Amino acid sequence: MKPLVVKQLSRTFKGHKVINDLSFSLDRGLIYGFLGPNGSGKTMTIRLIVSLIKMDRGEVFIEGKDLNKNREEALQHIGAIVEDPDLYTYLSGRQNLEHFARMSQKPISEERIEQVIDLVELTNRIDDKVKTYSLGMKQRLGIAVSILHQPSVLILDEPTNGLDPNGIKELRYYLRRLAKQDGVTLLVSSHQLREVEVLCDRAIVIKDGQAVDEFDLRSSATESTYSVYVTASPEADAYTQLAQFGNVEKNENQFVIYDQPYEQIPAIVETLVQQNVRYMRFVTNKVGRALLLVIRVREG
């Protein structure tokens, strides 16, 4: 049995079909990236899955429980942070956990509270007020709250928003630990595509409320290309020469060409030199498949 199955999910908002017959499923113990351009329906999908809003039609099964028919039973198997963690900053971390434990329909023991404190490594600060926590610590406490009832599925909407590189690295460690040690299945929506490629096992890409691709991020055959950033003059000549290699975007004082295979890069340099285009800056960034797919979705 798959821990989460979404079938033909649809939702209309202000006369616009935001989610349109969306279907996908998750395999147990894997971390999934949930990708798509702004406005593609990622957050709306998450809100539908966790029953914050009602679907127009479709089905969601969480551990085989039909969300439409057995809402409370289905939601016992899922945890979520949609946007920012919902915490009481005037309480301590422990008091927050105790409060949410009392609110849970499933009995939660003191032992379980200690387990999640240990899991997110907040033992040394758990009795301090949350208002003194860093953003990364608040995210970790939010995850602790969301897994108190031992869900088998955890959904996170933009969990790295506002985190510094060290905070992102720490969060990545805890999420991997949840998946690999506890067998929790994660669905992580994020606009930080590099982080998705590092963290996730698989990725689901949506556009206009429909799933357009799903792929394995751990495969050795994962596609990768390069983005090329060029600052050159004369600009008109630079644009003409670069356009031979693909779509060119002007970004402030530089040109950008996406989706270039590695072996193409020397040819780009050679063309600029032969045509007497003087370049002051030439930078390449490797683009993994997650970023490449979203670039293509945006263009298409």
GROMACS .gro file of N, CA and C in nm, residues 43-138:
model
  288
   43THR      N    1   0.097   2.494  -0.350
   43THR     CA    2   0.043   2.518  -0.216
   43THR      C    3  -0.104   2.480  -0.209
   44MET      N    4  -0.180   2.507  -0.314
   44MET     CA    5  -0.321   2.468  -0.317
   44MET      C    6  -0.335   2.317  -0.305
   45THR      N    7  -0.249   2.242  -0.375
   45THR     CA    8  -0.252   2.096  -0.367
   45THR      C    9  -0.228   2.049  -0.224
   46ILE      N   10  -0.128   2.108  -0.160
   46ILE     CA   11  -0.097   2.070  -0.022
   46ILE      C   12  -0.215   2.099   0.069
   47ARG      N   13  -0.278   2.215   0.053
   47ARG     CA   14  -0.394   2.250   0.136
   47ARG      C   15  -0.510   2.153   0.115
   48LEU      N   16  -0.525   2.105  -0.007
   48LEU     CA   17  -0.630   2.006  -0.034
   48LEU      C   18  -0.598   1.872   0.032
   49ILE      N   19  -0.472   1.831   0.023
   49ILE     CA   20  -0.433   1.701   0.079
   49ILE      C   21  -0.451   1.697   0.230
   50VAL      N   22  -0.418   1.809   0.297
   50VAL     CA   23  -0.429   1.810   0.443
   50VAL      C   24  -0.565   1.863   0.489
   51SER      N   25  -0.656   1.880   0.395
   51SER     CA   26  -0.796   1.913   0.424
   51SER      C   27  -0.815   2.052   0.486
   52LEU      N   28  -0.727   2.145   0.450
   52LEU     CA   29  -0.747   2.284   0.492
   52LEU      C   30  -0.854   2.351   0.407
   53ILE      N   31  -0.869   2.303   0.283
   53ILE     CA   32  -0.978   2.346   0.196
   53ILE      C   33  -1.038   2.223   0.131
   54LYS      N   34  -1.161   2.236   0.082
   54LYS     CA   35  -1.231   2.122   0.023
   54LYS      C   36  -1.201   2.112  -0.126
   55MET      N   37  -1.189   1.990  -0.172
   55MET     CA   38  -1.172   1.966  -0.315
   55MET      C   39  -1.308   1.974  -0.385
   56ASP      N   40  -1.306   2.012  -0.513
   56ASP     CA   41  -1.429   2.008  -0.594
   56ASP      C   42  -1.462   1.864  -0.629
   57ARG      N   43  -1.359   1.792  -0.669
   57ARG     CA   44  -1.375   1.649  -0.695
   57ARG      C   45  -1.238   1.583  -0.689
   58GLY      N   46  -1.239   1.450  -0.688
   58GLY     CA   47  -1.116   1.375  -0.679
   58GLY      C   48  -1.110   1.294  -0.551
   59GLU      N   49  -1.000   1.222  -0.535
   59GLU     CA   50  -0.982   1.136  -0.418
   59GLU      C   51  -0.840   1.149  -0.364
   60VAL      N   52  -0.829   1.145  -0.233
   60VAL     CA   53  -0.699   1.141  -0.165
   60VAL      C   54  -0.703   1.025  -0.066
   61PHE      N   55  -0.607   0.934  -0.077
   61PHE     CA   56  -0.598   0.820   0.014
   61PHE      C   57  -0.468   0.832   0.093
   62ILE      N   58  -0.479   0.834   0.224
   62ILE     CA   59  -0.363   0.838   0.313
   62ILE      C   60  -0.360   0.707   0.390
   63GLU      N   61  -0.259   0.626   0.365
   63GLU     CA   62  -0.253   0.490   0.421
   63GLU      C   63  -0.383   0.414   0.394
   64GLY      N   64  -0.434   0.431   0.274
   64GLY     CA   65  -0.554   0.359   0.232
   64GLY      C   66  -0.685   0.418   0.281
   65LYS      N   67  -0.677   0.521   0.365
   65LYS     CA   68  -0.798   0.583   0.418
   65LYS      C   69  -0.843   0.696   0.325
   66ASP      N   70  -0.970   0.692   0.287
   66ASP     CA   71  -1.027   0.790   0.195
   66ASP      C   72  -1.053   0.921   0.270
   67LEU      N   73  -0.987   1.029   0.227
   67LEU     CA   74  -1.002   1.158   0.294
   67LEU      C   75  -1.145   1.208   0.289
   68ASN      N   76  -1.217   1.177   0.183
   68ASN     CA   77  -1.355   1.222   0.170
   68ASN      C   78  -1.450   1.147   0.264
   69LYS      N   79  -1.421   1.021   0.288
   69LYS     CA   80  -1.514   0.937   0.366
   69LYS      C   81  -1.470   0.919   0.511
   70ASN      N   82  -1.339   0.919   0.535
   70ASN     CA   83  -1.286   0.897   0.670
   70ASN      C   84  -1.182   1.003   0.702
   71ARG      N   85  -1.225   1.128   0.706
   71ARG     CA   86  -1.133   1.241   0.717
   71ARG      C   87  -1.043   1.230   0.841
   72GLU      N   88  -1.103   1.212   0.958
   72GLU     CA   89  -1.024   1.212   1.082
   72GLU      C   90  -0.926   1.096   1.085
   73GLU      N   91  -0.971   0.980   1.040
   73GLU     CA   92  -0.883   0.863   1.041
   73GLU      C   93  -0.768   0.881   0.941
   74ALA      N   94  -0.799   0.938   0.825
   74ALA     CA   95  -0.695   0.961   0.724
   74ALA      C   96  -0.590   1.060   0.774
   75LEU      N   97  -0.636   1.168   0.837
   75LEU     CA   98  -0.544   1.274   0.880
   75LEU      C   99  -0.456   1.233   0.997
   76GLN      N  100  -0.491   1.125   1.065
   76GLN     CA  101  -0.405   1.074   1.173
   76GLN      C  102  -0.269   1.028   1.120
   77HIS      N  103  -0.264   0.999   0.990
   77HIS     CA  104  -0.141   0.944   0.931
   77HIS      C  105  -0.056   1.050   0.863
   78ILE      N  106  -0.096   1.176   0.872
   78ILE     CA  107  -0.024   1.280   0.799
   78ILE      C  108   0.013   1.395   0.891
   79GLY      N  109   0.132   1.451   0.869
   79GLY     CA  110   0.175   1.573   0.937
   79GLY      C  111   0.212   1.675   0.832
   80ALA      N  112   0.202   1.803   0.866
   80ALA     CA  113   0.229   1.906   0.765
   80ALA      C  114   0.269   2.038   0.829
   81ILE      N  115   0.354   2.109   0.757
   81ILE     CA  116   0.380   2.251   0.786
   81ILE      C  117   0.351   2.325   0.656
   82VAL      N  118   0.244   2.402   0.656
   82VAL     CA  119   0.207   2.480   0.539
   82VAL      C  120   0.249   2.624   0.564
   83GLU      N  121   0.349   2.669   0.488
   83GLU     CA  122   0.411   2.799   0.508
   83GLU      C  123   0.484   2.800   0.643
   84ASP      N  124   0.460   2.894   0.734
   84ASP     CA  125   0.538   2.903   0.857
   84ASP      C  126   0.483   2.810   0.965
   85PRO      N  127   0.570   2.753   1.051
   85PRO     CA  128   0.521   2.671   1.162
   85PRO      C  129   0.428   2.751   1.253
   86ASP      N  130   0.320   2.688   1.295
   86ASP     CA  131   0.220   2.755   1.380
   86ASP      C  132   0.260   2.734   1.526
   87LEU      N  133   0.341   2.828   1.580
   87LEU     CA  134   0.396   2.813   1.714
   87LEU      C  135   0.355   2.931   1.802
   88TYR      N  136   0.354   2.905   1.933
   88TYR     CA  137   0.328   3.010   2.031
   88TYR      C  138   0.462   3.060   2.083
   89THR      N  139   0.500   3.180   2.040
   89THR     CA  140   0.636   3.227   2.070
   89THR      C  141   0.655   3.266   2.216
   90TYR      N  142   0.546   3.292   2.289
   90TYR     CA  143   0.558   3.330   2.430
   90TYR      C  144   0.570   3.207   2.521
   91LEU      N  145   0.555   3.088   2.463
   91LEU     CA  146   0.574   2.964   2.537
   91LEU      C  147   0.711   2.906   2.506
   92SER      N  148   0.755   2.814   2.589
   92SER     CA  149   0.879   2.744   2.561
   92SER      C  150   0.854   2.638   2.453
   93GLY      N  151   0.963   2.583   2.400
   93GLY     CA  152   0.948   2.476   2.303
   93GLY      C  153   0.874   2.357   2.362
   94ARG      N  154   0.907   2.322   2.485
   94ARG     CA  155   0.841   2.209   2.551
   94ARG      C  156   0.692   2.237   2.571
   95GLN      N  157   0.659   2.358   2.613
   95GLN     CA  158   0.519   2.392   2.635
   95GLN      C  159   0.440   2.387   2.504
   96ASN      N  160   0.503   2.425   2.394
   96ASN     CA  161   0.438   2.412   2.265
   96ASN      C  162   0.407   2.266   2.234
   97LEU      N  163   0.506   2.180   2.254
   97LEU     CA  164   0.485   2.038   2.227
   97LEU      C  165   0.377   1.979   2.317
   98GLU      N  166   0.377   2.016   2.443
   98GLU     CA  167   0.275   1.966   2.536
   98GLU      C  168   0.136   2.015   2.496
   99HIS      N  169   0.129   2.140   2.451
   99HIS     CA  170   0.000   2.195   2.408
   99HIS      C  171  -0.055   2.118   2.288
  100PHE      N  172   0.028   2.098   2.187
  100PHE     CA  173  -0.019   2.028   2.067
  100PHE      C  174  -0.044   1.880   2.095
  101ALA      N  175   0.028   1.823   2.190
  101ALA     CA  176   0.002   1.684   2.230
  101ALA      C  177  -0.137   1.672   2.291
  102ARG      N  178  -0.176   1.768   2.373
  102ARG     CA  179  -0.310   1.766   2.434
  102ARG      C  180  -0.420   1.782   2.328
  103MET      N  181  -0.390   1.856   2.222
  103MET     CA  182  -0.489   1.880   2.117
  103MET      C  183  -0.505   1.761   2.023
  104SER      N  184  -0.407   1.672   2.022
  104SER     CA  185  -0.410   1.559   1.930
  104SER      C  186  -0.520   1.460   1.965
  105GLN      N  187  -0.583   1.406   1.861
  105GLN     CA  188  -0.685   1.303   1.884
  105GLN      C  189  -0.623   1.169   1.922
  106LYS      N  190  -0.494   1.156   1.894
  106LYS     CA  191  -0.422   1.035   1.929
  106LYS      C  192  -0.343   1.060   2.057
  107PRO      N  193  -0.356   0.975   2.160
  107PRO     CA  194  -0.282   0.997   2.285
  107PRO      C  195  -0.131   1.004   2.260
  108ILE      N  196  -0.067   1.104   2.318
  108ILE     CA  197   0.076   1.123   2.301
  108ILE      C  198   0.142   1.126   2.438
  109SER      N  199   0.236   1.038   2.460
  109SER     CA  200   0.299   1.023   2.590
  109SER      C  201   0.413   1.122   2.610
  110GLU      N  202   0.455   1.138   2.735
  110GLU     CA  203   0.572   1.220   2.766
  110GLU      C  204   0.696   1.162   2.699
  111GLU      N  205   0.699   1.030   2.692
  111GLU     CA  206   0.813   0.964   2.627
  111GLU      C  207   0.822   1.004   2.480
  112ARG      N  208   0.706   1.012   2.413
  112ARG     CA  209   0.706   1.051   2.272
  112ARG      C  210   0.754   1.195   2.256
  113ILE      N  211   0.712   1.282   2.347
  113ILE     CA  212   0.758   1.421   2.342
  113ILE      C  213   0.910   1.427   2.353
  114GLU      N  214   0.966   1.349   2.445
  114GLU     CA  215   1.112   1.346   2.460
  114GLU      C  216   1.179   1.291   2.335
  115GLN      N  217   1.114   1.194   2.270
  115GLN     CA  218   1.171   1.135   2.148
  115GLN      C  219   1.184   1.239   2.038
  116VAL      N  220   1.079   1.321   2.017
  116VAL     CA  221   1.086   1.418   1.908
  116VAL      C  222   1.182   1.532   1.942
  117ILE      N  223   1.192   1.566   2.070
  117ILE     CA  224   1.290   1.667   2.111
  117ILE      C  225   1.431   1.619   2.076
  118ASP      N  226   1.458   1.493   2.105
  118ASP     CA  227   1.588   1.435   2.075
  118ASP      C  228   1.610   1.426   1.924
  119LEU      N  229   1.505   1.390   1.850
  119LEU     CA  230   1.517   1.373   1.706
  119LEU      C  231   1.560   1.502   1.637
  120VAL      N  232   1.501   1.615   1.678
  120VAL     CA  233   1.536   1.743   1.614
  120VAL      C  234   1.647   1.816   1.689
  121GLU      N  235   1.703   1.750   1.790
  121GLU     CA  236   1.819   1.800   1.865
  121GLU      C  237   1.796   1.940   1.922
  122LEU      N  238   1.687   1.953   1.997
  122LEU     CA  239   1.658   2.079   2.066
  122LEU      C  240   1.667   2.065   2.218
  123THR      N  241   1.726   1.958   2.265
  123THR     CA  242   1.729   1.930   2.409
  123THR      C  243   1.783   2.047   2.490
  124ASN      N  244   1.889   2.110   2.442
  124ASN     CA  245   1.953   2.218   2.520
  124ASN      C  246   1.873   2.348   2.523
  125ARG      N  247   1.776   2.362   2.431
  125ARG     CA  248   1.700   2.487   2.425
  125ARG      C  249   1.550   2.466   2.440
  126ILE      N  250   1.506   2.345   2.469
  126ILE     CA  251   1.364   2.314   2.464
  126ILE      C  252   1.284   2.389   2.571
  127ASP      N  253   1.347   2.429   2.680
  127ASP     CA  254   1.275   2.500   2.786
  127ASP      C  255   1.288   2.653   2.775
  128ASP      N  256   1.352   2.699   2.669
  128ASP     CA  257   1.358   2.844   2.642
  128ASP      C  258   1.234   2.886   2.563
  129LYS      N  259   1.198   3.013   2.576
  129LYS     CA  260   1.083   3.064   2.501
  129LYS      C  261   1.115   3.062   2.351
  130VAL      N  262   1.014   3.029   2.273
  130VAL     CA  263   1.032   3.016   2.129
  130VAL      C  264   1.073   3.149   2.065
  131LYS      N  265   1.035   3.260   2.125
  131LYS     CA  266   1.072   3.391   2.068
  131LYS      C  267   1.222   3.413   2.069
  132THR      N  268   1.296   3.333   2.146
  132THR     CA  269   1.442   3.345   2.147
  132THR      C  270   1.508   3.252   2.046
  133TYR      N  271   1.429   3.171   1.976
  133TYR     CA  272   1.484   3.073   1.881
  133TYR      C  273   1.522   3.141   1.750
  134SER      N  274   1.622   3.085   1.684
  134SER     CA  275   1.652   3.124   1.547
  134SER      C  276   1.544   3.067   1.455
  135LEU      N  277   1.541   3.114   1.332
  135LEU     CA  278   1.442   3.064   1.236
  135LEU      C  279   1.458   2.915   1.213
  136GLY      N  280   1.584   2.870   1.206
  136GLY     CA  281   1.609   2.728   1.187
  136GLY      C  282   1.558   2.644   1.303
  137MET      N  283   1.575   2.693   1.425
  137MET     CA  284   1.525   2.622   1.543
  137MET      C  285   1.372   2.617   1.543
  138LYS      N  286   1.309   2.726   1.499
  138LYS     CA  287   1.163   2.726   1.490
  138LYS      C  288   1.115   2.623   1.388
   0.00000   0.00000   0.00000
